[in-house]
Protein backbone atom coordinates (compact mmCIF):
# COMPACT_ATOMS: atom_id res chain seq x y z
CA UNK A 1 0.00 0.00 0.00
CA UNK A 2 1.56 3.29 -1.10
CA UNK A 3 1.79 6.06 1.49
CA UNK A 4 0.47 9.60 1.15
CA UNK A 5 2.11 12.37 3.15
CA UNK A 6 1.22 16.05 3.19
CA UNK A 7 4.11 18.46 3.49
CA UNK A 8 2.76 20.41 6.44
CA UNK A 9 2.27 24.16 6.05
CA UNK A 10 2.93 26.58 8.89
CA UNK A 11 0.30 29.23 9.58
CA UNK A 12 1.86 32.61 10.36
CA UNK A 13 0.43 35.77 11.81
CA UNK A 14 0.93 38.93 9.78
CA UNK A 15 4.07 39.81 11.79
CA UNK A 16 5.76 36.46 10.99
CA UNK A 17 5.10 34.83 14.35
CA UNK A 18 3.63 31.34 14.32
CA UNK A 19 -0.12 31.04 14.41
CA UNK A 20 -0.46 27.94 16.54
CA UNK A 21 -4.24 27.58 16.23
CA UNK A 22 -4.10 27.75 12.43
CA UNK A 23 -1.22 25.28 12.25
CA UNK A 24 -3.18 22.87 14.43
CA UNK A 25 -6.24 23.27 12.20
CA UNK A 26 -4.21 22.25 9.15
CA UNK A 27 -2.84 19.22 10.98
CA UNK A 28 -6.36 18.16 12.01
CA UNK A 29 -7.67 18.68 8.48
CA UNK A 30 -4.92 16.46 7.10
CA UNK A 31 -5.63 13.72 9.62
CA UNK A 32 -9.42 13.88 9.90
CA UNK A 33 -10.50 14.91 6.40
CA UNK A 34 -7.58 14.12 4.11
CA UNK A 35 -6.84 10.86 5.94
CA UNK A 36 -3.16 11.14 5.09
CA UNK A 37 -0.74 8.44 6.17
CA UNK A 38 1.72 10.98 7.44
CA UNK A 39 3.01 14.52 7.67
CA UNK A 40 6.38 15.90 6.57
CA UNK A 41 7.09 18.60 9.13
CA UNK A 42 9.62 21.39 8.61
CA UNK A 43 10.03 21.08 4.87
CA UNK A 44 9.99 23.65 2.10
CA UNK A 45 6.20 23.87 2.28
CA UNK A 46 6.43 24.64 5.99
CA UNK A 47 8.64 27.64 5.03
CA UNK A 48 11.13 26.05 7.40
CA UNK A 49 14.18 27.76 5.93
CA UNK A 50 12.69 31.14 6.91
CA UNK A 51 12.28 30.16 10.57
CA UNK A 52 14.47 30.86 13.58
CA UNK A 53 15.65 27.78 15.52
CA UNK A 54 13.08 28.61 18.25
CA UNK A 55 10.28 28.74 15.67
CA UNK A 56 11.40 25.40 14.22
CA UNK A 57 11.20 23.87 17.70
CA UNK A 58 7.77 25.42 18.19
CA UNK A 59 6.45 23.86 14.94
CA UNK A 60 7.91 20.44 15.77
CA UNK A 61 6.26 20.58 19.22
CA UNK A 62 2.88 21.67 17.87
CA UNK A 63 2.82 19.00 15.17
CA UNK A 64 3.52 16.03 17.42
CA UNK A 65 1.31 17.37 20.18
CA UNK A 66 -1.63 17.64 17.74
CA UNK A 67 -0.98 14.52 15.65
CA UNK A 68 0.23 12.29 18.49
CA UNK A 69 0.82 8.89 16.92
CA UNK A 70 -2.28 9.05 14.69
CA UNK A 71 -0.15 9.35 11.55
CA UNK A 72 3.51 8.85 10.65
CA UNK A 73 5.61 11.97 11.27
CA UNK A 74 8.84 12.91 9.51
CA UNK A 75 10.77 15.90 10.86
CA UNK A 76 12.98 17.75 8.40
CA UNK A 77 15.96 18.98 10.45
CA UNK A 78 18.45 19.94 7.75
CA UNK A 79 19.71 23.50 7.83
CA UNK A 80 22.71 25.65 6.90
CA UNK A 81 24.00 25.30 10.45
CA UNK A 82 25.07 21.71 11.08
CA UNK A 83 25.06 22.25 14.85
CA UNK A 84 21.45 23.35 14.62
CA UNK A 85 20.59 20.26 12.54
CA UNK A 86 22.25 18.01 15.10
CA UNK A 87 20.43 19.73 17.92
CA UNK A 88 17.07 19.48 16.11
CA UNK A 89 17.63 15.81 15.23
CA UNK A 90 18.01 15.05 18.92
CA UNK A 91 15.19 17.41 19.87
CA UNK A 92 12.61 15.78 17.57
CA UNK A 93 13.81 12.28 18.45
CA UNK A 94 13.26 13.08 22.14
CA UNK A 95 9.81 14.43 21.27
CA UNK A 96 9.00 11.04 19.73
CA UNK A 97 9.25 11.63 15.97
CA UNK A 98 9.66 8.18 14.40
CA UNK A 99 11.61 9.47 11.38
CA UNK A 100 13.75 12.45 10.47
CA UNK A 101 14.89 13.89 7.17
CA UNK A 102 17.55 16.38 6.17
CA UNK A 103 17.92 18.42 3.03
CA UNK A 104 21.29 18.13 1.33
CA UNK A 105 23.50 20.99 2.57
CA UNK A 106 23.13 23.92 0.21
CA UNK A 107 24.25 27.45 -0.70
CA UNK A 108 28.00 26.71 -0.52
CA UNK A 109 29.42 24.14 -2.91
CA UNK A 110 30.28 21.14 -0.78
CA UNK A 111 32.30 18.11 -1.79
CA UNK A 112 30.56 14.78 -1.53
CA UNK A 113 32.77 13.93 1.47
CA UNK A 114 31.42 17.01 3.23
CA UNK A 115 27.85 16.02 2.37
CA UNK A 116 28.44 12.53 3.72
CA UNK A 117 29.95 13.89 6.94
CA UNK A 118 26.94 16.18 7.34
CA UNK A 119 24.52 13.23 7.31
CA UNK A 120 26.68 11.05 9.52
CA UNK A 121 27.12 13.91 12.02
CA UNK A 122 23.37 14.57 12.18
CA UNK A 123 22.78 10.91 12.98
CA UNK A 124 25.64 10.46 15.42
CA UNK A 125 24.20 9.58 18.83
CA UNK A 126 20.63 9.96 17.56
CA UNK A 127 18.49 6.85 17.68
CA UNK A 128 16.35 7.53 14.64
CA UNK A 129 15.98 6.80 10.91
CA UNK A 130 16.63 9.39 8.22
CA UNK A 131 15.40 10.13 4.72
CA UNK A 132 17.72 12.13 2.49
CA UNK A 133 15.82 15.16 1.18
CA UNK A 134 17.02 15.49 -2.40
CA UNK A 135 15.68 18.56 -4.18
CA UNK A 136 18.30 19.61 -6.75
CA UNK A 137 16.17 22.36 -8.32
CA UNK A 138 16.28 24.36 -5.08
CA UNK A 139 19.61 23.26 -3.57
CA UNK A 140 21.69 22.84 -6.73
CA UNK A 141 22.86 19.52 -5.24
CA UNK A 142 22.26 16.40 -7.31
CA UNK A 143 23.37 13.03 -5.95
CA UNK A 144 24.42 10.17 -8.21
CA UNK A 145 23.46 6.55 -7.69
CA UNK A 146 26.97 5.81 -6.40
CA UNK A 147 26.67 8.66 -3.91
CA UNK A 148 23.28 7.42 -2.67
CA UNK A 149 24.91 4.00 -2.23
CA UNK A 150 27.69 5.53 -0.10
CA UNK A 151 25.19 7.44 2.05
CA UNK A 152 23.19 4.24 2.55
CA UNK A 153 26.28 2.65 4.11
CA UNK A 154 24.99 4.34 7.24
CA UNK A 155 22.22 1.90 8.27
CA UNK A 156 20.20 4.71 9.85
CA UNK A 157 19.68 6.25 6.40
CA UNK A 158 16.57 4.47 5.23
CA UNK A 159 15.48 6.30 2.11
CA UNK A 160 15.00 9.37 -0.03
CA UNK A 161 12.47 12.10 -0.38
CA UNK A 162 12.98 12.32 -4.11
CA UNK A 163 11.95 15.77 -5.40
CA UNK A 164 13.55 15.49 -8.79
CA UNK A 165 12.27 15.24 -12.35
CA UNK A 166 15.07 12.84 -13.33
CA UNK A 167 13.12 9.63 -13.94
CA UNK A 168 16.11 7.77 -15.32
CA UNK A 169 17.88 8.21 -12.00
CA UNK A 170 14.69 7.32 -10.12
CA UNK A 171 14.41 4.03 -12.01
CA UNK A 172 18.08 3.25 -11.32
CA UNK A 173 17.77 4.10 -7.63
CA UNK A 174 14.51 2.15 -7.19
CA UNK A 175 15.99 -0.98 -8.72
CA UNK A 176 19.34 -0.76 -6.99
CA UNK A 177 17.80 -0.18 -3.54
CA UNK A 178 14.56 -2.20 -3.47
CA UNK A 179 14.43 -2.11 0.34
CA UNK A 180 14.85 1.64 0.73
CA UNK A 181 11.88 3.95 1.27
CA UNK A 182 11.50 6.21 -1.76
CA UNK A 183 8.88 8.94 -1.54
CA UNK A 184 8.18 11.05 -4.60
CA UNK A 185 8.24 14.83 -4.10
CA UNK A 186 6.79 16.42 -7.22
CA UNK A 187 3.00 16.23 -7.01
CA UNK A 188 2.53 16.95 -10.73
CA UNK A 189 4.76 13.97 -11.60
CA UNK A 190 3.19 11.43 -9.27
CA UNK A 191 1.86 9.06 -11.92
CA UNK A 192 5.22 8.43 -13.64
CA UNK A 193 6.78 8.02 -10.20
CA UNK A 194 4.13 5.42 -9.29
CA UNK A 195 4.96 3.59 -12.51
CA UNK A 196 8.55 3.37 -11.28
CA UNK A 197 7.33 1.81 -8.04
CA UNK A 198 7.95 4.52 -5.47
CA UNK A 199 6.64 3.74 -1.98
CA UNK A 200 4.49 6.84 -1.83
CA UNK A 201 4.61 10.58 -2.02
CA UNK A 202 5.09 13.76 -0.03
CA UNK A 203 3.80 17.07 -1.34
CA UNK A 204 2.45 20.51 -0.72
CA UNK A 205 -0.72 20.26 -2.79
CA UNK A 206 -1.87 17.12 -0.94
CA UNK A 207 -2.92 19.47 1.86
CA UNK A 208 -5.87 20.32 -0.40
CA UNK A 209 -5.90 17.49 -2.90
CA UNK A 210 -5.29 14.32 -0.89
CA UNK A 211 -8.64 12.60 -1.61
CA UNK A 212 -8.14 12.92 -5.38
CA UNK A 213 -4.58 11.68 -5.06
CA UNK A 214 -5.62 8.72 -2.93
CA UNK A 215 -8.16 7.83 -5.64
CA UNK A 216 -5.40 8.05 -8.23
CA UNK A 217 -3.12 5.76 -6.23
CA UNK A 218 -5.97 3.28 -5.72
CA UNK A 219 -6.76 3.33 -9.46
CA UNK A 220 -3.09 2.75 -10.22
CA UNK A 221 -2.93 -0.20 -7.80
CA UNK A 222 -6.07 -1.66 -9.39
CA UNK A 223 -4.46 -1.41 -12.83
CA UNK A 224 -6.93 1.25 -14.01
CA UNK A 225 -4.33 3.46 -15.67
CA UNK A 226 -6.88 5.47 -17.67
CA UNK A 227 -8.59 6.55 -14.46
CA UNK A 228 -5.26 7.32 -12.77
CA UNK A 229 -4.25 9.41 -15.78
CA UNK A 230 -7.53 11.34 -15.77
CA UNK A 231 -7.16 12.09 -12.04
CA UNK A 232 -3.55 13.21 -12.52
CA UNK A 233 -4.76 15.55 -15.28
CA UNK A 234 -7.29 17.22 -12.98
CA UNK A 235 -4.64 17.47 -10.24
CA UNK A 236 -2.23 19.03 -12.69
CA UNK A 237 -4.82 21.56 -13.85
CA UNK A 238 -5.21 22.54 -10.19
CA UNK A 239 -1.43 22.56 -9.56
CA UNK A 240 -0.86 24.73 -12.64
CA UNK A 241 -3.46 27.22 -11.41
CA UNK A 242 -1.88 27.23 -7.92
CA UNK A 243 1.63 27.77 -9.30
CA UNK A 244 0.43 30.59 -11.57
CA UNK A 245 -1.12 32.28 -8.54
CA UNK A 246 2.05 31.89 -6.38
CA UNK A 247 1.80 28.46 -4.83
CA UNK A 248 2.50 28.90 -1.10
CA UNK A 249 0.20 31.89 -0.45
CA UNK A 250 -2.38 30.33 -2.77
CA UNK A 251 -2.47 27.03 -0.89
CA UNK A 252 -3.21 29.05 2.24
CA UNK A 253 -5.85 31.18 0.54
CA UNK A 254 -7.64 28.09 -0.75
CA UNK A 255 -7.48 26.56 2.73
CA UNK A 256 -9.13 29.74 4.05
CA UNK A 257 -11.90 29.26 1.46
CA UNK A 258 -12.42 25.80 2.95
CA UNK A 259 -12.77 27.31 6.41
CA UNK A 260 -9.31 26.23 7.60
CA UNK A 261 -7.30 29.12 9.07
CA UNK A 262 -3.98 28.74 7.30
CA UNK A 263 -2.81 32.28 8.01
CA UNK A 264 -0.12 34.18 6.12
CA UNK A 265 3.15 33.17 4.51
CA UNK A 266 6.34 34.52 6.09
CA UNK A 267 8.19 37.48 4.59
CA UNK A 268 9.88 37.79 2.19
CA UNK A 269 7.11 35.66 0.71
CA UNK A 270 4.36 37.91 -0.59
CA UNK A 271 1.25 38.96 1.25
CA UNK A 272 -1.85 38.11 -0.80
CA UNK A 273 -3.27 40.76 -3.11
CA UNK A 274 -6.97 41.14 -3.93
CA UNK A 275 -6.28 39.55 -7.30
CA UNK A 276 -4.63 36.53 -5.67
CA UNK A 277 -7.59 36.19 -3.32
CA UNK A 278 -10.02 36.25 -6.26
CA UNK A 279 -7.98 33.65 -8.14
CA UNK A 280 -7.78 31.43 -5.05
CA UNK A 281 -11.56 31.57 -4.71
CA UNK A 282 -11.86 30.39 -8.30
CA UNK A 283 -9.29 27.60 -7.75
CA UNK A 284 -11.29 26.47 -4.74
CA UNK A 285 -14.54 26.46 -6.71
CA UNK A 286 -13.05 24.75 -9.75
CA UNK A 287 -11.12 21.98 -7.98
CA UNK A 288 -11.74 21.66 -4.26
CA UNK A 289 -15.38 22.48 -3.50
O1 LIG B 1 7.58 23.13 -2.95
C1 LIG B 1 8.34 22.41 -3.55
C2 LIG B 1 9.54 22.99 -4.18
N1 LIG B 1 8.14 21.11 -3.71
C3 LIG B 1 7.00 20.45 -3.09
C4 LIG B 1 7.50 19.33 -2.23
O2 LIG B 1 8.38 18.49 -2.91
C5 LIG B 1 8.20 19.98 -1.06
C6 LIG B 1 6.04 19.95 -4.11
O3 LIG B 1 4.93 19.44 -3.41
C7 LIG B 1 7.96 19.31 0.18
O4 LIG B 1 7.41 18.25 0.23
C8 LIG B 1 8.46 19.97 1.38
O5 LIG B 1 9.64 19.89 1.64
O6 LIG B 1 7.68 20.63 2.07
C9 LIG B 1 5.60 21.10 -5.02
O7 LIG B 1 5.11 22.19 -4.27
C10 LIG B 1 4.53 20.63 -5.97
O8 LIG B 1 4.95 19.50 -6.65
C11 LIG B 1 4.17 21.75 -6.98
O9 LIG B 1 5.27 21.98 -7.84
O10 LIG B 1 9.92 22.31 -5.31
GROMACS .gro file of C-alpha atoms and ligand atoms in nm:
model
  311
    1UNK     CA    1   0.000   0.000   0.000
    2UNK     CA    2   0.156   0.329  -0.110
    3UNK     CA    3   0.179   0.606   0.149
    4UNK     CA    4   0.047   0.960   0.115
    5UNK     CA    5   0.211   1.237   0.315
    6UNK     CA    6   0.122   1.605   0.319
    7UNK     CA    7   0.411   1.846   0.349
    8UNK     CA    8   0.276   2.041   0.644
    9UNK     CA    9   0.227   2.416   0.605
   10UNK     CA   10   0.293   2.658   0.889
   11UNK     CA   11   0.030   2.923   0.958
   12UNK     CA   12   0.186   3.261   1.036
   13UNK     CA   13   0.043   3.577   1.181
   14UNK     CA   14   0.093   3.893   0.978
   15UNK     CA   15   0.407   3.981   1.179
   16UNK     CA   16   0.576   3.646   1.099
   17UNK     CA   17   0.510   3.483   1.435
   18UNK     CA   18   0.363   3.134   1.432
   19UNK     CA   19  -0.012   3.104   1.441
   20UNK     CA   20  -0.046   2.794   1.654
   21UNK     CA   21  -0.424   2.758   1.623
   22UNK     CA   22  -0.410   2.775   1.243
   23UNK     CA   23  -0.122   2.528   1.225
   24UNK     CA   24  -0.318   2.287   1.443
   25UNK     CA   25  -0.624   2.327   1.220
   26UNK     CA   26  -0.421   2.225   0.915
   27UNK     CA   27  -0.284   1.922   1.098
   28UNK     CA   28  -0.636   1.816   1.201
   29UNK     CA   29  -0.767   1.868   0.848
   30UNK     CA   30  -0.492   1.646   0.710
   31UNK     CA   31  -0.563   1.372   0.962
   32UNK     CA   32  -0.942   1.388   0.990
   33UNK     CA   33  -1.050   1.491   0.640
   34UNK     CA   34  -0.758   1.412   0.411
   35UNK     CA   35  -0.684   1.086   0.594
   36UNK     CA   36  -0.316   1.114   0.509
   37UNK     CA   37  -0.074   0.844   0.617
   38UNK     CA   38   0.172   1.098   0.744
   39UNK     CA   39   0.301   1.452   0.767
   40UNK     CA   40   0.638   1.590   0.657
   41UNK     CA   41   0.709   1.860   0.913
   42UNK     CA   42   0.962   2.139   0.861
   43UNK     CA   43   1.003   2.108   0.487
   44UNK     CA   44   0.999   2.365   0.210
   45UNK     CA   45   0.620   2.387   0.228
   46UNK     CA   46   0.643   2.464   0.599
   47UNK     CA   47   0.864   2.764   0.503
   48UNK     CA   48   1.113   2.605   0.740
   49UNK     CA   49   1.418   2.776   0.593
   50UNK     CA   50   1.269   3.114   0.691
   51UNK     CA   51   1.228   3.016   1.057
   52UNK     CA   52   1.447   3.086   1.358
   53UNK     CA   53   1.565   2.778   1.552
   54UNK     CA   54   1.308   2.861   1.825
   55UNK     CA   55   1.028   2.874   1.567
   56UNK     CA   56   1.140   2.540   1.422
   57UNK     CA   57   1.120   2.387   1.770
   58UNK     CA   58   0.777   2.542   1.819
   59UNK     CA   59   0.645   2.386   1.494
   60UNK     CA   60   0.791   2.044   1.577
   61UNK     CA   61   0.626   2.058   1.922
   62UNK     CA   62   0.288   2.167   1.787
   63UNK     CA   63   0.282   1.900   1.517
   64UNK     CA   64   0.352   1.603   1.742
   65UNK     CA   65   0.131   1.737   2.018
   66UNK     CA   66  -0.163   1.764   1.774
   67UNK     CA   67  -0.098   1.452   1.565
   68UNK     CA   68   0.023   1.229   1.849
   69UNK     CA   69   0.082   0.889   1.692
   70UNK     CA   70  -0.228   0.905   1.469
   71UNK     CA   71  -0.015   0.935   1.155
   72UNK     CA   72   0.351   0.885   1.065
   73UNK     CA   73   0.561   1.197   1.127
   74UNK     CA   74   0.884   1.291   0.951
   75UNK     CA   75   1.077   1.590   1.086
   76UNK     CA   76   1.298   1.775   0.840
   77UNK     CA   77   1.596   1.898   1.045
   78UNK     CA   78   1.845   1.994   0.775
   79UNK     CA   79   1.971   2.350   0.783
   80UNK     CA   80   2.271   2.565   0.690
   81UNK     CA   81   2.400   2.530   1.045
   82UNK     CA   82   2.507   2.171   1.108
   83UNK     CA   83   2.506   2.225   1.485
   84UNK     CA   84   2.145   2.335   1.462
   85UNK     CA   85   2.059   2.026   1.254
   86UNK     CA   86   2.225   1.801   1.510
   87UNK     CA   87   2.043   1.973   1.792
   88UNK     CA   88   1.707   1.948   1.611
   89UNK     CA   89   1.763   1.581   1.523
   90UNK     CA   90   1.801   1.505   1.892
   91UNK     CA   91   1.519   1.741   1.987
   92UNK     CA   92   1.261   1.578   1.757
   93UNK     CA   93   1.381   1.228   1.845
   94UNK     CA   94   1.326   1.308   2.214
   95UNK     CA   95   0.981   1.443   2.127
   96UNK     CA   96   0.900   1.104   1.973
   97UNK     CA   97   0.925   1.163   1.597
   98UNK     CA   98   0.966   0.818   1.440
   99UNK     CA   99   1.161   0.947   1.138
  100UNK     CA  100   1.375   1.245   1.047
  101UNK     CA  101   1.489   1.389   0.717
  102UNK     CA  102   1.755   1.638   0.617
  103UNK     CA  103   1.792   1.842   0.303
  104UNK     CA  104   2.129   1.813   0.133
  105UNK     CA  105   2.350   2.099   0.257
  106UNK     CA  106   2.313   2.392   0.021
  107UNK     CA  107   2.425   2.745  -0.070
  108UNK     CA  108   2.800   2.671  -0.052
  109UNK     CA  109   2.942   2.414  -0.291
  110UNK     CA  110   3.028   2.114  -0.078
  111UNK     CA  111   3.230   1.811  -0.179
  112UNK     CA  112   3.056   1.478  -0.153
  113UNK     CA  113   3.277   1.393   0.147
  114UNK     CA  114   3.142   1.701   0.323
  115UNK     CA  115   2.785   1.602   0.237
  116UNK     CA  116   2.844   1.253   0.372
  117UNK     CA  117   2.995   1.389   0.694
  118UNK     CA  118   2.694   1.618   0.734
  119UNK     CA  119   2.452   1.323   0.731
  120UNK     CA  120   2.668   1.105   0.952
  121UNK     CA  121   2.712   1.391   1.202
  122UNK     CA  122   2.337   1.457   1.218
  123UNK     CA  123   2.278   1.091   1.298
  124UNK     CA  124   2.564   1.046   1.542
  125UNK     CA  125   2.420   0.958   1.883
  126UNK     CA  126   2.063   0.996   1.756
  127UNK     CA  127   1.849   0.685   1.768
  128UNK     CA  128   1.635   0.753   1.464
  129UNK     CA  129   1.598   0.680   1.091
  130UNK     CA  130   1.663   0.939   0.822
  131UNK     CA  131   1.540   1.013   0.472
  132UNK     CA  132   1.772   1.213   0.249
  133UNK     CA  133   1.582   1.516   0.118
  134UNK     CA  134   1.702   1.549  -0.240
  135UNK     CA  135   1.568   1.856  -0.418
  136UNK     CA  136   1.830   1.961  -0.675
  137UNK     CA  137   1.617   2.236  -0.832
  138UNK     CA  138   1.628   2.436  -0.508
  139UNK     CA  139   1.961   2.326  -0.357
  140UNK     CA  140   2.169   2.284  -0.673
  141UNK     CA  141   2.286   1.952  -0.524
  142UNK     CA  142   2.226   1.640  -0.731
  143UNK     CA  143   2.337   1.303  -0.595
  144UNK     CA  144   2.442   1.017  -0.821
  145UNK     CA  145   2.346   0.655  -0.769
  146UNK     CA  146   2.697   0.581  -0.640
  147UNK     CA  147   2.667   0.866  -0.391
  148UNK     CA  148   2.328   0.742  -0.267
  149UNK     CA  149   2.491   0.400  -0.223
  150UNK     CA  150   2.769   0.553  -0.010
  151UNK     CA  151   2.519   0.744   0.205
  152UNK     CA  152   2.319   0.424   0.255
  153UNK     CA  153   2.628   0.265   0.411
  154UNK     CA  154   2.499   0.434   0.724
  155UNK     CA  155   2.222   0.190   0.827
  156UNK     CA  156   2.020   0.471   0.985
  157UNK     CA  157   1.968   0.625   0.640
  158UNK     CA  158   1.657   0.447   0.523
  159UNK     CA  159   1.548   0.630   0.211
  160UNK     CA  160   1.500   0.937  -0.003
  161UNK     CA  161   1.247   1.210  -0.038
  162UNK     CA  162   1.298   1.232  -0.411
  163UNK     CA  163   1.195   1.577  -0.540
  164UNK     CA  164   1.355   1.549  -0.879
  165UNK     CA  165   1.227   1.524  -1.235
  166UNK     CA  166   1.507   1.284  -1.333
  167UNK     CA  167   1.312   0.963  -1.394
  168UNK     CA  168   1.611   0.777  -1.532
  169UNK     CA  169   1.788   0.821  -1.200
  170UNK     CA  170   1.469   0.732  -1.012
  171UNK     CA  171   1.441   0.403  -1.201
  172UNK     CA  172   1.808   0.325  -1.132
  173UNK     CA  173   1.777   0.410  -0.763
  174UNK     CA  174   1.451   0.215  -0.719
  175UNK     CA  175   1.599  -0.098  -0.872
  176UNK     CA  176   1.934  -0.076  -0.699
  177UNK     CA  177   1.780  -0.018  -0.354
  178UNK     CA  178   1.456  -0.220  -0.347
  179UNK     CA  179   1.443  -0.211   0.034
  180UNK     CA  180   1.485   0.164   0.073
  181UNK     CA  181   1.188   0.395   0.127
  182UNK     CA  182   1.150   0.621  -0.176
  183UNK     CA  183   0.888   0.894  -0.154
  184UNK     CA  184   0.818   1.105  -0.460
  185UNK     CA  185   0.824   1.483  -0.410
  186UNK     CA  186   0.679   1.642  -0.722
  187UNK     CA  187   0.300   1.623  -0.701
  188UNK     CA  188   0.253   1.695  -1.073
  189UNK     CA  189   0.476   1.397  -1.160
  190UNK     CA  190   0.319   1.143  -0.927
  191UNK     CA  191   0.186   0.906  -1.192
  192UNK     CA  192   0.522   0.843  -1.364
  193UNK     CA  193   0.678   0.802  -1.020
  194UNK     CA  194   0.413   0.542  -0.929
  195UNK     CA  195   0.496   0.359  -1.251
  196UNK     CA  196   0.855   0.337  -1.128
  197UNK     CA  197   0.733   0.181  -0.804
  198UNK     CA  198   0.795   0.452  -0.547
  199UNK     CA  199   0.664   0.374  -0.198
  200UNK     CA  200   0.449   0.684  -0.183
  201UNK     CA  201   0.461   1.058  -0.202
  202UNK     CA  202   0.509   1.376  -0.003
  203UNK     CA  203   0.380   1.707  -0.134
  204UNK     CA  204   0.245   2.051  -0.072
  205UNK     CA  205  -0.072   2.026  -0.279
  206UNK     CA  206  -0.187   1.712  -0.094
  207UNK     CA  207  -0.292   1.947   0.186
  208UNK     CA  208  -0.587   2.032  -0.040
  209UNK     CA  209  -0.590   1.749  -0.290
  210UNK     CA  210  -0.529   1.432  -0.089
  211UNK     CA  211  -0.864   1.260  -0.161
  212UNK     CA  212  -0.814   1.292  -0.538
  213UNK     CA  213  -0.458   1.168  -0.506
  214UNK     CA  214  -0.562   0.872  -0.293
  215UNK     CA  215  -0.816   0.783  -0.564
  216UNK     CA  216  -0.540   0.805  -0.823
  217UNK     CA  217  -0.312   0.576  -0.623
  218UNK     CA  218  -0.597   0.328  -0.572
  219UNK     CA  219  -0.676   0.333  -0.946
  220UNK     CA  220  -0.309   0.275  -1.022
  221UNK     CA  221  -0.293  -0.020  -0.780
  222UNK     CA  222  -0.607  -0.166  -0.939
  223UNK     CA  223  -0.446  -0.141  -1.283
  224UNK     CA  224  -0.693   0.125  -1.401
  225UNK     CA  225  -0.433   0.346  -1.567
  226UNK     CA  226  -0.688   0.547  -1.767
  227UNK     CA  227  -0.859   0.655  -1.446
  228UNK     CA  228  -0.526   0.732  -1.277
  229UNK     CA  229  -0.425   0.941  -1.578
  230UNK     CA  230  -0.753   1.134  -1.577
  231UNK     CA  231  -0.716   1.209  -1.204
  232UNK     CA  232  -0.355   1.321  -1.252
  233UNK     CA  233  -0.476   1.555  -1.528
  234UNK     CA  234  -0.729   1.722  -1.298
  235UNK     CA  235  -0.464   1.747  -1.024
  236UNK     CA  236  -0.223   1.903  -1.269
  237UNK     CA  237  -0.482   2.156  -1.385
  238UNK     CA  238  -0.521   2.254  -1.019
  239UNK     CA  239  -0.143   2.256  -0.956
  240UNK     CA  240  -0.086   2.473  -1.264
  241UNK     CA  241  -0.346   2.722  -1.141
  242UNK     CA  242  -0.188   2.723  -0.792
  243UNK     CA  243   0.163   2.777  -0.930
  244UNK     CA  244   0.043   3.059  -1.157
  245UNK     CA  245  -0.112   3.228  -0.854
  246UNK     CA  246   0.205   3.189  -0.638
  247UNK     CA  247   0.180   2.846  -0.483
  248UNK     CA  248   0.250   2.890  -0.110
  249UNK     CA  249   0.020   3.189  -0.045
  250UNK     CA  250  -0.238   3.033  -0.277
  251UNK     CA  251  -0.247   2.703  -0.089
  252UNK     CA  252  -0.321   2.905   0.224
  253UNK     CA  253  -0.585   3.118   0.054
  254UNK     CA  254  -0.764   2.809  -0.075
  255UNK     CA  255  -0.748   2.656   0.273
  256UNK     CA  256  -0.913   2.974   0.405
  257UNK     CA  257  -1.190   2.926   0.146
  258UNK     CA  258  -1.242   2.580   0.295
  259UNK     CA  259  -1.277   2.731   0.641
  260UNK     CA  260  -0.931   2.623   0.760
  261UNK     CA  261  -0.730   2.912   0.907
  262UNK     CA  262  -0.398   2.874   0.730
  263UNK     CA  263  -0.281   3.228   0.801
  264UNK     CA  264  -0.012   3.418   0.612
  265UNK     CA  265   0.315   3.317   0.451
  266UNK     CA  266   0.634   3.452   0.609
  267UNK     CA  267   0.819   3.748   0.459
  268UNK     CA  268   0.988   3.779   0.219
  269UNK     CA  269   0.711   3.566   0.071
  270UNK     CA  270   0.436   3.791  -0.059
  271UNK     CA  271   0.125   3.896   0.125
  272UNK     CA  272  -0.185   3.811  -0.080
  273UNK     CA  273  -0.327   4.076  -0.311
  274UNK     CA  274  -0.697   4.114  -0.393
  275UNK     CA  275  -0.628   3.955  -0.730
  276UNK     CA  276  -0.463   3.653  -0.567
  277UNK     CA  277  -0.759   3.619  -0.332
  278UNK     CA  278  -1.002   3.625  -0.626
  279UNK     CA  279  -0.798   3.365  -0.814
  280UNK     CA  280  -0.778   3.143  -0.505
  281UNK     CA  281  -1.156   3.157  -0.471
  282UNK     CA  282  -1.186   3.039  -0.830
  283UNK     CA  283  -0.929   2.760  -0.775
  284UNK     CA  284  -1.129   2.647  -0.474
  285UNK     CA  285  -1.454   2.646  -0.671
  286UNK     CA  286  -1.305   2.475  -0.975
  287UNK     CA  287  -1.112   2.198  -0.798
  288UNK     CA  288  -1.174   2.166  -0.426
  289UNK     CA  289  -1.538   2.248  -0.350
  290LIG     O1  290   0.758   2.313  -0.295
  290LIG     C1  291   0.834   2.241  -0.355
  290LIG     C2  292   0.954   2.299  -0.418
  290LIG     N1  293   0.814   2.111  -0.371
  290LIG     C3  294   0.700   2.045  -0.309
  290LIG     C4  295   0.750   1.933  -0.223
  290LIG     O2  296   0.838   1.849  -0.291
  290LIG     C5  297   0.820   1.998  -0.106
  290LIG     C6  298   0.604   1.995  -0.411
  290LIG     O3  299   0.493   1.944  -0.341
  290LIG     C7  300   0.796   1.931   0.018
  290LIG     O4  301   0.741   1.825   0.023
  290LIG     C8  302   0.846   1.997   0.138
  290LIG     O5  303   0.964   1.989   0.164
  290LIG     O6  304   0.768   2.063   0.207
  290LIG     C9  305   0.560   2.110  -0.502
  290LIG     O7  306   0.511   2.219  -0.427
  290LIG    C10  307   0.453   2.063  -0.597
  290LIG     O8  308   0.495   1.950  -0.665
  290LIG    C11  309   0.417   2.175  -0.698
  290LIG     O9  310   0.527   2.198  -0.784
  290LIG    O10  311   0.992   2.231  -0.531
   0.00000   0.00000   0.00000
